[in-house]
Short mmCIF file of C-alpha atoms in Angstrom, two decimals:
data_model
loop_
_atom_site.label_atom_id
_atom_site.label_comp_id
_atom_site.label_asym_id
_atom_site.label_seq_id
_atom_site.Cartn_x
_atom_site.Cartn_y
_atom_site.Cartn_z
CA MET A 1 3.98 -5.54 14.42
CA SER A 2 0.78 -7.06 13.48
CA LEU A 3 0.08 -8.63 10.20
CA GLU A 4 -2.50 -5.92 9.59
CA ASP A 5 0.00 -3.30 10.17
CA GLN A 6 2.44 -4.93 7.87
CA MET A 7 0.01 -5.13 4.92
CA ILE A 8 -1.01 -1.56 5.24
CA GLN A 9 2.56 -0.15 5.61
CA ASP A 10 3.76 -2.48 2.79
CA PHE A 11 0.95 -0.99 0.56
CA ILE A 12 1.78 2.59 1.37
CA ALA A 13 5.41 1.90 0.67
CA LEU A 14 4.55 0.52 -2.67
CA VAL A 15 2.66 3.30 -3.56
CA GLU A 16 5.41 5.58 -2.46
CA THR A 17 8.21 3.75 -4.22
CA GLN A 18 6.56 2.00 -7.32
CA TRP A 19 3.99 4.43 -8.65
CA PRO A 20 4.26 3.18 -12.10
CA LEU A 21 2.37 0.07 -10.97
CA PHE A 22 -0.57 2.33 -10.07
CA VAL A 23 -0.72 4.64 -13.05
CA ASP A 24 -3.33 2.74 -14.97
CA CYS A 25 -5.77 2.37 -11.86
CA GLN A 26 -5.19 5.91 -10.26
CA ARG A 27 -9.00 6.33 -10.00
CA GLU A 28 -9.58 2.91 -8.43
CA LEU A 29 -6.78 3.52 -5.99
CA THR A 30 -8.47 6.83 -5.02
CA GLN A 31 -11.82 5.35 -4.38
CA LEU A 32 -10.13 2.59 -2.47
CA CYS A 33 -8.36 5.17 -0.25
CA GLU A 34 -11.72 7.29 0.25
CA SER A 35 -13.48 4.12 1.28
CA LEU A 36 -11.10 2.54 3.69
CA PRO A 37 -12.67 1.55 6.93
CA GLU A 38 -11.42 3.02 10.11
CA ASP A 39 -10.17 -0.03 11.90
CA LYS A 40 -6.86 -1.66 11.01
CA GLU A 41 -8.28 -5.18 10.50
CA ALA A 42 -11.06 -4.06 8.06
CA MET A 43 -8.54 -1.60 6.33
CA SER A 44 -6.01 -4.41 5.75
CA ASP A 45 -8.67 -6.79 4.42
CA ALA A 46 -10.05 -4.14 1.90
CA ILE A 47 -6.31 -3.49 0.82
CA ALA A 48 -5.67 -7.19 0.22
CA ALA A 49 -9.01 -7.79 -1.61
CA TRP A 50 -8.22 -4.78 -3.69
CA CYS A 51 -4.68 -5.94 -4.50
CA GLU A 52 -6.07 -9.47 -5.43
CA SER A 53 -7.92 -7.88 -8.25
CA HIS A 54 -4.62 -6.22 -9.50
CA PRO A 55 -2.02 -9.16 -10.10
CA ALA A 56 0.92 -7.09 -10.79
CA ILE A 57 0.39 -5.15 -7.51
CA GLN A 58 -0.31 -8.22 -5.54
CA ASN A 59 2.95 -9.75 -6.72
CA ALA A 60 4.97 -6.65 -5.76
CA ILE A 61 3.23 -6.71 -2.19
CA ASP A 62 4.28 -10.35 -1.99
CA VAL A 63 7.86 -9.56 -2.85
CA LEU A 64 7.93 -6.52 -0.51
CA SER A 65 6.52 -8.30 2.37
CA GLY A 66 8.89 -11.23 1.86
CA ASN A 67 6.41 -13.91 0.69
CA GLU A 68 8.13 -14.39 -2.61
CA ILE A 69 11.82 -13.72 -2.71
CA SER A 70 13.52 -15.61 -5.62
CA ASP A 71 17.09 -14.98 -4.86
CA GLY A 72 16.90 -16.07 -1.31
CA SER A 73 17.98 -12.41 -0.19
CA LYS A 74 15.78 -10.26 1.99
CA ALA A 75 13.68 -7.56 0.51
CA PRO A 76 14.95 -4.14 0.73
CA GLY A 77 13.99 -2.38 4.05
CA THR A 78 13.65 -5.71 5.99
CA GLN A 79 16.80 -5.59 7.97
CA GLY A 80 16.43 -2.60 10.18
CA LYS A 81 13.79 -1.57 12.53
CA ALA A 82 10.54 -0.28 11.12
CA PRO A 83 8.99 2.62 12.75
CA PRO A 84 6.18 1.87 15.02
CA PRO A 85 2.88 1.73 13.42
CA PRO A 86 0.52 4.70 14.13
CA GLN A 87 -1.97 4.36 16.97
CA ASP A 88 -4.72 5.86 15.21
CA PRO A 89 -5.62 4.01 11.86
CA LYS A 90 -6.83 7.23 10.38
CA MET A 91 -2.99 8.14 10.09
CA TYR A 92 -2.52 5.26 7.54
CA GLN A 93 -5.33 6.56 5.52
CA GLU A 94 -3.77 10.16 5.54
CA MET A 95 -0.22 8.71 4.61
CA LEU A 96 -1.95 6.80 1.83
CA GLN A 97 -3.74 9.84 0.65
CA ASN A 98 -0.63 11.89 0.78
CA ASN A 99 1.29 9.60 -1.20
CA ILE A 100 -1.36 9.26 -3.80
CA ARG A 101 -1.56 13.11 -4.30
CA ARG A 102 2.08 13.39 -4.39
CA ASN A 103 2.34 10.78 -7.21
CA GLN A 104 -0.88 11.48 -9.22
CA SER A 105 -0.22 12.77 -12.74
CA PRO A 106 -1.15 16.34 -13.01
CA SER A 107 -2.80 15.92 -16.35
CA GLN A 108 -5.46 13.59 -15.04
CA PRO A 109 -8.64 15.57 -14.08
CA LYS A 110 -9.98 15.17 -10.64
CA PRO A 111 -13.70 13.75 -10.50
#
């Protein structure tokens, strides 16, 4: 799997499994998702730049991707075979949008 695919998949997994990290930046996350470029490299770069401005999320991405494992063990989900990345980068955007919609608090008004 390419580094771009790994970054995008890790971010989507983080949105799906650690939603509390995103509660205070839901609007920004939605804007990021809506403005993602259509090619994987640019999409990965945009996600990485967004994560850099959100240190807690960046730290969680680092742990998830295995860049920062404090106890020497592997991060969850890294021991099996990951599903192959989608051929169409738009699938990543749809996956991210679906996870955001599923997790967004119903009390937050939509813009």
